[in-house]
PDB file of C-alpha atoms in Angstrom:
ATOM      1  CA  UNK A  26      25.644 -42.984 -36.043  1.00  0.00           C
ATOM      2  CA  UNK A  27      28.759 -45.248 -35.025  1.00  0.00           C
ATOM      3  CA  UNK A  28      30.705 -44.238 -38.242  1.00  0.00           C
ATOM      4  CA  UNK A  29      29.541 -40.564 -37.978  1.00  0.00           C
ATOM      5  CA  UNK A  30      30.792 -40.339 -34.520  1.00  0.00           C
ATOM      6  CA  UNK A  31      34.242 -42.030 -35.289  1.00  0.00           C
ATOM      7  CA  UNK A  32      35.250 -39.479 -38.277  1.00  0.00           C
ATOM      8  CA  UNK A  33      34.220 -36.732 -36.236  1.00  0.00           C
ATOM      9  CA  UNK A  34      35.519 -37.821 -32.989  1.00  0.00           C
ATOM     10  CA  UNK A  35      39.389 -37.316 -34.047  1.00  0.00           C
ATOM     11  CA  UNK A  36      37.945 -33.953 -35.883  1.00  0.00           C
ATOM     12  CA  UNK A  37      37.628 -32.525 -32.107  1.00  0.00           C
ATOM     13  CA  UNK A  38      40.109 -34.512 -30.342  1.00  0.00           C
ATOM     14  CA  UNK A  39      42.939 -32.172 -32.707  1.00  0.00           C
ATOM     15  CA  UNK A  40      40.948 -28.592 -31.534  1.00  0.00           C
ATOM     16  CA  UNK A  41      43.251 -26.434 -28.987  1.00  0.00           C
ATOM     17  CA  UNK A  42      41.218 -25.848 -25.653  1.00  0.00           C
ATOM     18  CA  UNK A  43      41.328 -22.558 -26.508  1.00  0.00           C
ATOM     19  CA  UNK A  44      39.731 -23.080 -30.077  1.00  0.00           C
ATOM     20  CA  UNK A  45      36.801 -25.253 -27.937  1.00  0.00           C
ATOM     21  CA  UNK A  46      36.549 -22.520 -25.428  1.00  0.00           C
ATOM     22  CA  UNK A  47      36.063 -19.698 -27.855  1.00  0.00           C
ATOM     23  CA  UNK A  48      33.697 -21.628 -30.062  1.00  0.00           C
ATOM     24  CA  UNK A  49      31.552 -22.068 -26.962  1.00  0.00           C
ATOM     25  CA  UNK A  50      31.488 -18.591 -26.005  1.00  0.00           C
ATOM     26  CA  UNK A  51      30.309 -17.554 -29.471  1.00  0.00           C
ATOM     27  CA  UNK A  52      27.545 -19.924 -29.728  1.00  0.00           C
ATOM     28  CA  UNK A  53      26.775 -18.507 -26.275  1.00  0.00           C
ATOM     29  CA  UNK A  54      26.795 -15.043 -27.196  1.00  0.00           C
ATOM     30  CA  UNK A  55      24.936 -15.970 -30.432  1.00  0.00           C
ATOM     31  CA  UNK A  56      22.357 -17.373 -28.763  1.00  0.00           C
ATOM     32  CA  UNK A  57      18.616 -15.611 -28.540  1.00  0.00           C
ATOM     33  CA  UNK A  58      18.288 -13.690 -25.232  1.00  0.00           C
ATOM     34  CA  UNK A  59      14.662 -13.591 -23.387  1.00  0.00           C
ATOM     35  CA  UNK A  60      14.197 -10.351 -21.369  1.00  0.00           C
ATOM     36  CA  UNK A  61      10.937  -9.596 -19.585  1.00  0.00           C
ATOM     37  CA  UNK A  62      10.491  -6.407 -18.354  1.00  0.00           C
ATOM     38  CA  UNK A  63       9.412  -5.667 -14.709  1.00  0.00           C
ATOM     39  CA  UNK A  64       6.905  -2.789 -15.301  1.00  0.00           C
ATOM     40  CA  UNK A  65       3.838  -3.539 -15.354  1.00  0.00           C
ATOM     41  CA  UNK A  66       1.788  -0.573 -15.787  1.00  0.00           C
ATOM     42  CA  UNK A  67       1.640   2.996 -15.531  1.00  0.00           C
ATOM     43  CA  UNK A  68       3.882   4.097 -13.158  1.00  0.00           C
ATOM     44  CA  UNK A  69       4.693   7.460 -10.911  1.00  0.00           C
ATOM     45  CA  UNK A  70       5.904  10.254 -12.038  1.00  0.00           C
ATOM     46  CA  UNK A  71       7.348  11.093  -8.906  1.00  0.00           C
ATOM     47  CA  UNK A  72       9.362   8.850  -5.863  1.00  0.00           C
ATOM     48  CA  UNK A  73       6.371  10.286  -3.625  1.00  0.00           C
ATOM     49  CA  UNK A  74       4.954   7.515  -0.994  1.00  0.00           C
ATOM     50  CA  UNK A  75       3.378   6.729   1.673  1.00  0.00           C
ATOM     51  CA  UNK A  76       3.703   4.407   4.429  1.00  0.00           C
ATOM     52  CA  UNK A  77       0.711   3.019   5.959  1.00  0.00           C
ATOM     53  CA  UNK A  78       1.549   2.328   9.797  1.00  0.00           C
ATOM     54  CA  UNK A  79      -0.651  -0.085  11.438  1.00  0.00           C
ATOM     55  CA  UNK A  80      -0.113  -0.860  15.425  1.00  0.00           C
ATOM     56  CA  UNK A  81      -1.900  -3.313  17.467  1.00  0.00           C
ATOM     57  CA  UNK A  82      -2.314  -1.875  21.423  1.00  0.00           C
ATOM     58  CA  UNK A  83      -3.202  -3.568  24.409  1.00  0.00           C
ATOM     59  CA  UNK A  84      -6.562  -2.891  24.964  1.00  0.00           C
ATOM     60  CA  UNK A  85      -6.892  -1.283  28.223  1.00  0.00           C
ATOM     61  CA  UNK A  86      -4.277   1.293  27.117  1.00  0.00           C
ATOM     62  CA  UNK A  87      -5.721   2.523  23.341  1.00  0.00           C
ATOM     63  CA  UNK A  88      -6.815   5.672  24.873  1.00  0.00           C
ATOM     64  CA  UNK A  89      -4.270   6.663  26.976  1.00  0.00           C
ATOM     65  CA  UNK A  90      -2.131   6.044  23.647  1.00  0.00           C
ATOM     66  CA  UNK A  91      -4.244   8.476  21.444  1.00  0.00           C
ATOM     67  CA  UNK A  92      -4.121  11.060  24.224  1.00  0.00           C
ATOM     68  CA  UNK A  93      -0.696  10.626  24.540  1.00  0.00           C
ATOM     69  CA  UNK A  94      -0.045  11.036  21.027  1.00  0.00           C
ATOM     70  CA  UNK A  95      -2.189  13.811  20.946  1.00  0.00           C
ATOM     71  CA  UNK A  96      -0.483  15.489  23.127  1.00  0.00           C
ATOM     72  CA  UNK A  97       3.347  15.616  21.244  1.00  0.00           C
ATOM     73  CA  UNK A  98       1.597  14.999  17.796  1.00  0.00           C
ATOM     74  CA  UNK A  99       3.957  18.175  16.922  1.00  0.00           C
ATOM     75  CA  UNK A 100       6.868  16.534  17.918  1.00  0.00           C
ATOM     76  CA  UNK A 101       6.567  13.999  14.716  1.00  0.00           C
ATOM     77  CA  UNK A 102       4.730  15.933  12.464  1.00  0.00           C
ATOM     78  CA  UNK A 103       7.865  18.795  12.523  1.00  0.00           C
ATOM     79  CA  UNK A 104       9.821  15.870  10.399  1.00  0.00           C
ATOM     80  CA  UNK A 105       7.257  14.734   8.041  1.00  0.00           C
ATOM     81  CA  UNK A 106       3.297  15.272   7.224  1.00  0.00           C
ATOM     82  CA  UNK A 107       0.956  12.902   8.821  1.00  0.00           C
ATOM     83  CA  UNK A 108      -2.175  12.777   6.084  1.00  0.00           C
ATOM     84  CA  UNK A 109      -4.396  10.790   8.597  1.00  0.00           C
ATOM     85  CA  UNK A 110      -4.574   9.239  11.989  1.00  0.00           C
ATOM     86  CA  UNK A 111      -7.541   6.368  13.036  1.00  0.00           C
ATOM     87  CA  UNK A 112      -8.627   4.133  15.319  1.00  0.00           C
ATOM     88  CA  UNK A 113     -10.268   0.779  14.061  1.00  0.00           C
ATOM     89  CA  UNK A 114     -13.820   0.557  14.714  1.00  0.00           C
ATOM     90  CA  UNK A 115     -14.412  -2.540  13.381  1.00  0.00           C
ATOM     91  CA  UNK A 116     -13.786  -5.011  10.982  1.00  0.00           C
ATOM     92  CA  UNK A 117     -10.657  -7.429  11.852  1.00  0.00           C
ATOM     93  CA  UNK A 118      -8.660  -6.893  14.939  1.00  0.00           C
ATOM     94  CA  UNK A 119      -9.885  -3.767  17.239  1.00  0.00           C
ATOM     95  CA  UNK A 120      -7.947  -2.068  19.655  1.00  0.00           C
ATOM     96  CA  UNK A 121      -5.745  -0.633  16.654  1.00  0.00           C
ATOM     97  CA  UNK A 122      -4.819   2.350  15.426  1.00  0.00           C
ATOM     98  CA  UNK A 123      -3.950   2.854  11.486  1.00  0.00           C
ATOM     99  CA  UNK A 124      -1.845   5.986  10.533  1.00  0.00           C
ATOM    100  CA  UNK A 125      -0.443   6.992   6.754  1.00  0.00           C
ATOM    101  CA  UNK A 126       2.641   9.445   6.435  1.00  0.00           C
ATOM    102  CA  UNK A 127       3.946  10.732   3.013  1.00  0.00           C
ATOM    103  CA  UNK A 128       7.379  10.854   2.036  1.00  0.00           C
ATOM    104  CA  UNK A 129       8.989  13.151  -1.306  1.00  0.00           C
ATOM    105  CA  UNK A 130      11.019   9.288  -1.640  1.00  0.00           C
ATOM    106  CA  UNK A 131      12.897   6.764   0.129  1.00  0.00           C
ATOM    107  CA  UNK A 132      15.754   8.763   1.600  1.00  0.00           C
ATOM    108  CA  UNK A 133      13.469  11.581   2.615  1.00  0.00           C
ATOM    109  CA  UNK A 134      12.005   8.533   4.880  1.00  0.00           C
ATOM    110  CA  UNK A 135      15.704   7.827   5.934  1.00  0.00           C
ATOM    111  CA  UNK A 136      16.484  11.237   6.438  1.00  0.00           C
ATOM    112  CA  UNK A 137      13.285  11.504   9.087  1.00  0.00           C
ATOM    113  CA  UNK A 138      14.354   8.408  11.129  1.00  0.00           C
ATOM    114  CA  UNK A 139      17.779   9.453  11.506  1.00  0.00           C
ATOM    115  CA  UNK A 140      15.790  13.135  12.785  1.00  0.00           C
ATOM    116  CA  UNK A 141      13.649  11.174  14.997  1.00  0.00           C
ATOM    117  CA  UNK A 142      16.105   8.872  16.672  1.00  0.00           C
ATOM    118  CA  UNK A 143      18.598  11.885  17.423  1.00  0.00           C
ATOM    119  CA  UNK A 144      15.367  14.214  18.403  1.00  0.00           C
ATOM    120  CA  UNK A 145      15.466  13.305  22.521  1.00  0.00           C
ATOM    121  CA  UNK A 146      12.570  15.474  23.367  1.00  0.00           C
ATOM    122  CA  UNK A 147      10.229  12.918  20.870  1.00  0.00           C
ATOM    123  CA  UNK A 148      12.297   9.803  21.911  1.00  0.00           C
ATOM    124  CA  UNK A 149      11.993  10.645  26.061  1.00  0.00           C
ATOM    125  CA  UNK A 150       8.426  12.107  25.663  1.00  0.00           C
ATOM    126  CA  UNK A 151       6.538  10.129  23.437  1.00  0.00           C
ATOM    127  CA  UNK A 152       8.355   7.168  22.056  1.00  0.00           C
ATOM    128  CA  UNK A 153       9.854   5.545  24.937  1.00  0.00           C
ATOM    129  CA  UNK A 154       7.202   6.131  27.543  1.00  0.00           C
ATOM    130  CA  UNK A 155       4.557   4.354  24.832  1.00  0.00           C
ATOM    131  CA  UNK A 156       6.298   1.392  23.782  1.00  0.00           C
ATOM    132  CA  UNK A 157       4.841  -0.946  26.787  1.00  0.00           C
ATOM    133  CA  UNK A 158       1.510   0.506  25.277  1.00  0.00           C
ATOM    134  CA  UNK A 159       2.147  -1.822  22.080  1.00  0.00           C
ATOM    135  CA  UNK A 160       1.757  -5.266  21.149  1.00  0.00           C
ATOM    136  CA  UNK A 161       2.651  -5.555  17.554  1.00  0.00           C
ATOM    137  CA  UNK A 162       3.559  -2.553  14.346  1.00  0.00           C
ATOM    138  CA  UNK A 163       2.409  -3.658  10.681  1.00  0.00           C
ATOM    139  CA  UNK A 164       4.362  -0.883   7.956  1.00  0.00           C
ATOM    140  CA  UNK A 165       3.291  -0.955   4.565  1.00  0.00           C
ATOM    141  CA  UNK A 166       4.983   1.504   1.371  1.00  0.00           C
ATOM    142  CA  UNK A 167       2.418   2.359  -0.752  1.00  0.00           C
ATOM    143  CA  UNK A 168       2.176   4.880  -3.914  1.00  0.00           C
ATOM    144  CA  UNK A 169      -1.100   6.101  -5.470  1.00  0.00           C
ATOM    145  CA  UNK A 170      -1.979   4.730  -8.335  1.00  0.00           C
ATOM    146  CA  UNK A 171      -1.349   6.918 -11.202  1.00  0.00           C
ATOM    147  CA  UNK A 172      -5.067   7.888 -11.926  1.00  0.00           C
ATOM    148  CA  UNK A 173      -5.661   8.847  -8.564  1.00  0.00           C
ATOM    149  CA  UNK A 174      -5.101  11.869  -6.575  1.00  0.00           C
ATOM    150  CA  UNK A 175      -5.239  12.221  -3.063  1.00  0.00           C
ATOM    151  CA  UNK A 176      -8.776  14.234  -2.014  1.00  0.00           C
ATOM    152  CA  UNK A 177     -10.085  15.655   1.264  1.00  0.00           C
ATOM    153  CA  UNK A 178     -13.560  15.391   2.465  1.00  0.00           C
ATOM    154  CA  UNK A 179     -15.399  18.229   2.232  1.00  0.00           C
ATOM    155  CA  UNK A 180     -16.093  17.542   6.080  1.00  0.00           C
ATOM    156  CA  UNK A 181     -15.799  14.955   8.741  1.00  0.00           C
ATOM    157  CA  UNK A 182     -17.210  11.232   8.640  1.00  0.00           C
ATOM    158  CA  UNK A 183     -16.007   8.448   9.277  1.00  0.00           C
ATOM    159  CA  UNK A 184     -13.961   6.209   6.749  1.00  0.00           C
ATOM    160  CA  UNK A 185     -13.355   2.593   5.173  1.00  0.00           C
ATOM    161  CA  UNK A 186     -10.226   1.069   4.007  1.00  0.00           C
ATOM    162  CA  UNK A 187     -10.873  -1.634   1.919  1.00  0.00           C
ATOM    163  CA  UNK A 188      -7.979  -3.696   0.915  1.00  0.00           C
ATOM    164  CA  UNK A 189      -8.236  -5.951  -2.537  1.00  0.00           C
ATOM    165  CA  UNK A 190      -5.834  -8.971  -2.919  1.00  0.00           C
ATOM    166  CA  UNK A 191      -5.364  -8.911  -6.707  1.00  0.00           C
ATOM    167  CA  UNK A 192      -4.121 -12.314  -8.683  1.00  0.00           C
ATOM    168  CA  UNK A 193      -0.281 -11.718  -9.573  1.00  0.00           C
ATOM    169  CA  UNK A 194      -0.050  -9.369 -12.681  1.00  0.00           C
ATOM    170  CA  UNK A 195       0.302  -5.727 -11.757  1.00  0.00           C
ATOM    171  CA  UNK A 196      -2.282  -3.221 -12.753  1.00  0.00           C
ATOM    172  CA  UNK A 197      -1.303  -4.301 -16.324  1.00  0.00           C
ATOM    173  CA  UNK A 198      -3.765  -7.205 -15.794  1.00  0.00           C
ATOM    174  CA  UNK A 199      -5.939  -5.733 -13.590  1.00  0.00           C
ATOM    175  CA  UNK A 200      -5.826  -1.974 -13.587  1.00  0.00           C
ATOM    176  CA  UNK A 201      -8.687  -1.247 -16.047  1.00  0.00           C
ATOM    177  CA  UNK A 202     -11.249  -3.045 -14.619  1.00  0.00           C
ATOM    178  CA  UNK A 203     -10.203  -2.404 -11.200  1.00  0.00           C
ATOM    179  CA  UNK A 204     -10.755   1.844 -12.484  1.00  0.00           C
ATOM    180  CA  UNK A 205     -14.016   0.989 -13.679  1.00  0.00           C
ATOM    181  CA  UNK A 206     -15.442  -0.909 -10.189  1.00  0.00           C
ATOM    182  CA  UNK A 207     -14.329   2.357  -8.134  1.00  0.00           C
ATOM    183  CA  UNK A 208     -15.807   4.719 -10.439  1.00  0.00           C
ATOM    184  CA  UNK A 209     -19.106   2.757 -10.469  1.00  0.00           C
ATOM    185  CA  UNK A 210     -18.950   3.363  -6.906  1.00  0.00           C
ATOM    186  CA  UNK A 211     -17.984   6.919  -7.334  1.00  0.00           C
ATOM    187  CA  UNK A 212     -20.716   7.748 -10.001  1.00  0.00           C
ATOM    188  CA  UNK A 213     -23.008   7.036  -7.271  1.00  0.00           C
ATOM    189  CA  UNK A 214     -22.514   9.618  -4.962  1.00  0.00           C
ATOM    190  CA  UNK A 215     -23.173   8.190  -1.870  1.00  0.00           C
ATOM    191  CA  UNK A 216     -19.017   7.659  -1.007  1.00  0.00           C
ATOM    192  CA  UNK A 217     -16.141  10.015  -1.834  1.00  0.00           C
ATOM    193  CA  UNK A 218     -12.998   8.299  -2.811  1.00  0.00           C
ATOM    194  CA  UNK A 219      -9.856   9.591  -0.901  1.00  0.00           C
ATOM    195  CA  UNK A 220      -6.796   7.629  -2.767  1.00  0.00           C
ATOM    196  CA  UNK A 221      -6.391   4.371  -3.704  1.00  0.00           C
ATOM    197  CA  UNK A 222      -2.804   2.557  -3.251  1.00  0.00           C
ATOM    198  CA  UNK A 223      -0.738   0.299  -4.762  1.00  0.00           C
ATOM    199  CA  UNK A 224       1.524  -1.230  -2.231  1.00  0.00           C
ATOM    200  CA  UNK A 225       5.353  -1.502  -2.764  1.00  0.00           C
ATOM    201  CA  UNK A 226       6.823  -2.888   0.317  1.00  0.00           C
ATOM    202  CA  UNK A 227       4.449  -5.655   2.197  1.00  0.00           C
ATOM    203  CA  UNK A 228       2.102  -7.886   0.502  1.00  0.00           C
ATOM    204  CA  UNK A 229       2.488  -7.418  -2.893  1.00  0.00           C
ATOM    205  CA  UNK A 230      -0.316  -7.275  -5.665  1.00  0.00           C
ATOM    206  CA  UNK A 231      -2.185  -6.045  -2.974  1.00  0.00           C
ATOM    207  CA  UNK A 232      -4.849  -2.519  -3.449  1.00  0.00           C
ATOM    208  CA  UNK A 233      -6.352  -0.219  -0.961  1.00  0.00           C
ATOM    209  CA  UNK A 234      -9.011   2.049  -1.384  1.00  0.00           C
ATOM    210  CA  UNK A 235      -9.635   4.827   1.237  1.00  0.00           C
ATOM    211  CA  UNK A 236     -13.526   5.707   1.147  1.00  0.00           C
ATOM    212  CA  UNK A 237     -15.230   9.153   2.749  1.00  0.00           C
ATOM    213  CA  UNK A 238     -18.446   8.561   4.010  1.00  0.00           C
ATOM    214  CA  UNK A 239     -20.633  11.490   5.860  1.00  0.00           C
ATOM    215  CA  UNK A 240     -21.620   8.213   8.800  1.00  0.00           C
ATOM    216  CA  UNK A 241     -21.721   4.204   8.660  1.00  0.00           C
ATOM    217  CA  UNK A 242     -25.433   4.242   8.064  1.00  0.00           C
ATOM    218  CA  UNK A 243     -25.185   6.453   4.902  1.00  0.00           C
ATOM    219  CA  UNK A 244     -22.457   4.392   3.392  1.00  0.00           C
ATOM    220  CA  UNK A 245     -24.483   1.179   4.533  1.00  0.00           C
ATOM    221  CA  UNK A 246     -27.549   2.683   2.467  1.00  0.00           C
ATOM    222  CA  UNK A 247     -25.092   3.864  -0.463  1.00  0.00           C
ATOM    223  CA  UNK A 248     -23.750   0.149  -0.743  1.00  0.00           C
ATOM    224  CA  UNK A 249     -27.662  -1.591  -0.888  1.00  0.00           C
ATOM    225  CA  UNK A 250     -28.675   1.067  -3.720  1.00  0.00           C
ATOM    226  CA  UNK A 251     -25.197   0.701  -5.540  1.00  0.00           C
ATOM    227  CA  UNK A 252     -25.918  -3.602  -5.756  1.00  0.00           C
ATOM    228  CA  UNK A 253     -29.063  -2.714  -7.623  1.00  0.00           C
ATOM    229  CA  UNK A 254     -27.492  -0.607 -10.037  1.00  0.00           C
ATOM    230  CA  UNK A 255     -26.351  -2.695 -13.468  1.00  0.00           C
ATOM    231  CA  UNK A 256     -23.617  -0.319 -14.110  1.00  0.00           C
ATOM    232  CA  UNK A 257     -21.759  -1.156 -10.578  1.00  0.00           C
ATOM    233  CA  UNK A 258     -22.753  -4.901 -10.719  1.00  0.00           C
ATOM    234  CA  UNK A 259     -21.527  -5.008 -14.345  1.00  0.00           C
ATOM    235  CA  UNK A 260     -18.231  -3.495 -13.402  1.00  0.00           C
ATOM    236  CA  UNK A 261     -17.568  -5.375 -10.363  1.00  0.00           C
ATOM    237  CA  UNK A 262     -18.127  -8.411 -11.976  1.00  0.00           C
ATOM    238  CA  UNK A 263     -15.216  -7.767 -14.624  1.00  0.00           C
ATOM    239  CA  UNK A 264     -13.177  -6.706 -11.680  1.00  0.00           C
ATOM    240  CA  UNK A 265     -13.647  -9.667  -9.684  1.00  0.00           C
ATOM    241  CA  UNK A 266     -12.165 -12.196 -12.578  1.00  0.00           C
ATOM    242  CA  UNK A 267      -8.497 -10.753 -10.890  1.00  0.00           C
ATOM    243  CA  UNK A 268      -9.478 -10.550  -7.228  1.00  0.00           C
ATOM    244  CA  UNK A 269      -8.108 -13.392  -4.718  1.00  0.00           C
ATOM    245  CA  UNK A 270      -9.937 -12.041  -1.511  1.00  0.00           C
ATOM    246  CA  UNK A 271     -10.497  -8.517   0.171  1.00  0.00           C
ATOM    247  CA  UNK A 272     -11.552  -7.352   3.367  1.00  0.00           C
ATOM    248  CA  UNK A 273     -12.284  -3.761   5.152  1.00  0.00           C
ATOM    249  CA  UNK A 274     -11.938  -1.845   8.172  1.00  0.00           C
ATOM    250  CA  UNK A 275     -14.253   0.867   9.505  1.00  0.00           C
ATOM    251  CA  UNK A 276     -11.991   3.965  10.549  1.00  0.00           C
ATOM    252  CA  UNK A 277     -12.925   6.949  13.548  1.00  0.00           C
ATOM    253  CA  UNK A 278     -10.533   9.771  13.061  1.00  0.00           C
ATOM    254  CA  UNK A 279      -8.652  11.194  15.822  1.00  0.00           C
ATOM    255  CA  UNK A 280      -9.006  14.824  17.001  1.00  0.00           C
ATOM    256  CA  UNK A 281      -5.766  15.867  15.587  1.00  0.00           C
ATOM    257  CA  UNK A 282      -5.813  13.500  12.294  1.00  0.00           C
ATOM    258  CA  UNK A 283      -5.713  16.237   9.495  1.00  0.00           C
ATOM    259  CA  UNK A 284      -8.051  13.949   7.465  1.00  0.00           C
ATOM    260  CA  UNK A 285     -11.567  14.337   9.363  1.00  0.00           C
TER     261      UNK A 285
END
């Protein structure tokens, strides 16, 4: 090693820098590259979103805040659609109200902020009188997931968000057998499924499913028949190999949510 070292030694001691240089910049170049890619399943078609809009209100003011809202709804909903407008029930924190707007894409959203911090009649009616009325604001960007449209009950009921923490992966891992738990659930009958999003912006690898159900008792008797059924308990079971935790929230709908 000595002697091979000493006749090659003087070898690169005589190369120009510039020889070195160029030498190193080909072996560089030459070298294999390792790209992932950062899809990782089906994905829109569309820049369509929504933003799920979660705020926190001091509890002796929630509905003096609804009625308030109620009252210059019109005012916001001029600059972009509001699909649906709650208060929490139960399930986590009460004395919240949960709200989801959609957006064409992200500078349609930009667009209606600019709108709605130059539109004074929303700012001095609405806005600023209602800020004391809030303790914290949660915002979420979500998109449906690509085999799911958005549906409307065919009347009103009350509703159930449940949200899925899903192991790191994208719905390349998980998607399939997540698809196969809902429509279990959906083969049923007892629930109708409203959308279920894949959120962007927030905690990531995270999945919530917006559930229809004509009161809480029928979707409490819907749930005890659905464990008994192999078909759900089969498919839940695959689903639950990518799941890290999940939790729900029972949802009232305002008067003037568009989703009843």
């Amino acid at each position: 090693m000595l002697l091979l070292r000493s006749v090659l030694a003087p070898r690169c001691a005589m190369l120009p820098l510039r020889s070195v240089l160029a030498r190193a910049l080909t072996a560089r170049t030459l070298a294999p590259q390792v790209c992932s890619s950062f899809a990782t399943g089906p994905r829109q078609n569309d820049g369509m979103f929504y933003e799920f809009r979660t705020y926190a209100l001091k509890p002796s003011k929630v509905n003096e805040f609804l009625e308030n809202f109620k009252k210059n709804v019109h005012l916001r909903t001029a600059h972009s659609e509001l699909v649906g407008y709650w208060s929490v029930e139960f399930g986590g924190r009460i004395n919240k109200v949960f709200h989801i707007w959609k957006y064409d894409n992200f500078a349609h959203r930009t667009a209606v902020r600019k709108a709605l911090a130059k539109d004074k009649e929303w700012q001095e009616q609405f806005l600023i009188p209602n800020l004391a009325l809030i303790d914290k604001q949660e915002s979420e960007i979500t998109y449906l997931v690509p085999w799911c449209k958005l549906e409307k009950p065919p009347k009103e009921g009350v509703y159930e968000l449940a949200t899925f923490q899903m192991k790191p992966g994208g719905p390349a891992l998980w998607g399939d057998a997540f698809k196969r738990a809902i429509n279990a659930h959906v083969d049923r009958g007892y629930t109708r499924l409203v959308g279920v999003f894949h959120t962007e912006y927030g905690t990531l690898n995270r999945v919530h499913v917006l559930w229809w159900n004509e009161s809480a008792d029928s979707r409490a008797a819907g749930r005890h028949q659905s464990h008994e059924d192999p078909r759900v308990v089969a498919a839940v079971r695959e689903s639950v190999n990518y799941l890290v935790s999940q939790q729900n929230m029972l949802l009232i709908p305002a008067s003037f949510s568009p989703l009843k």
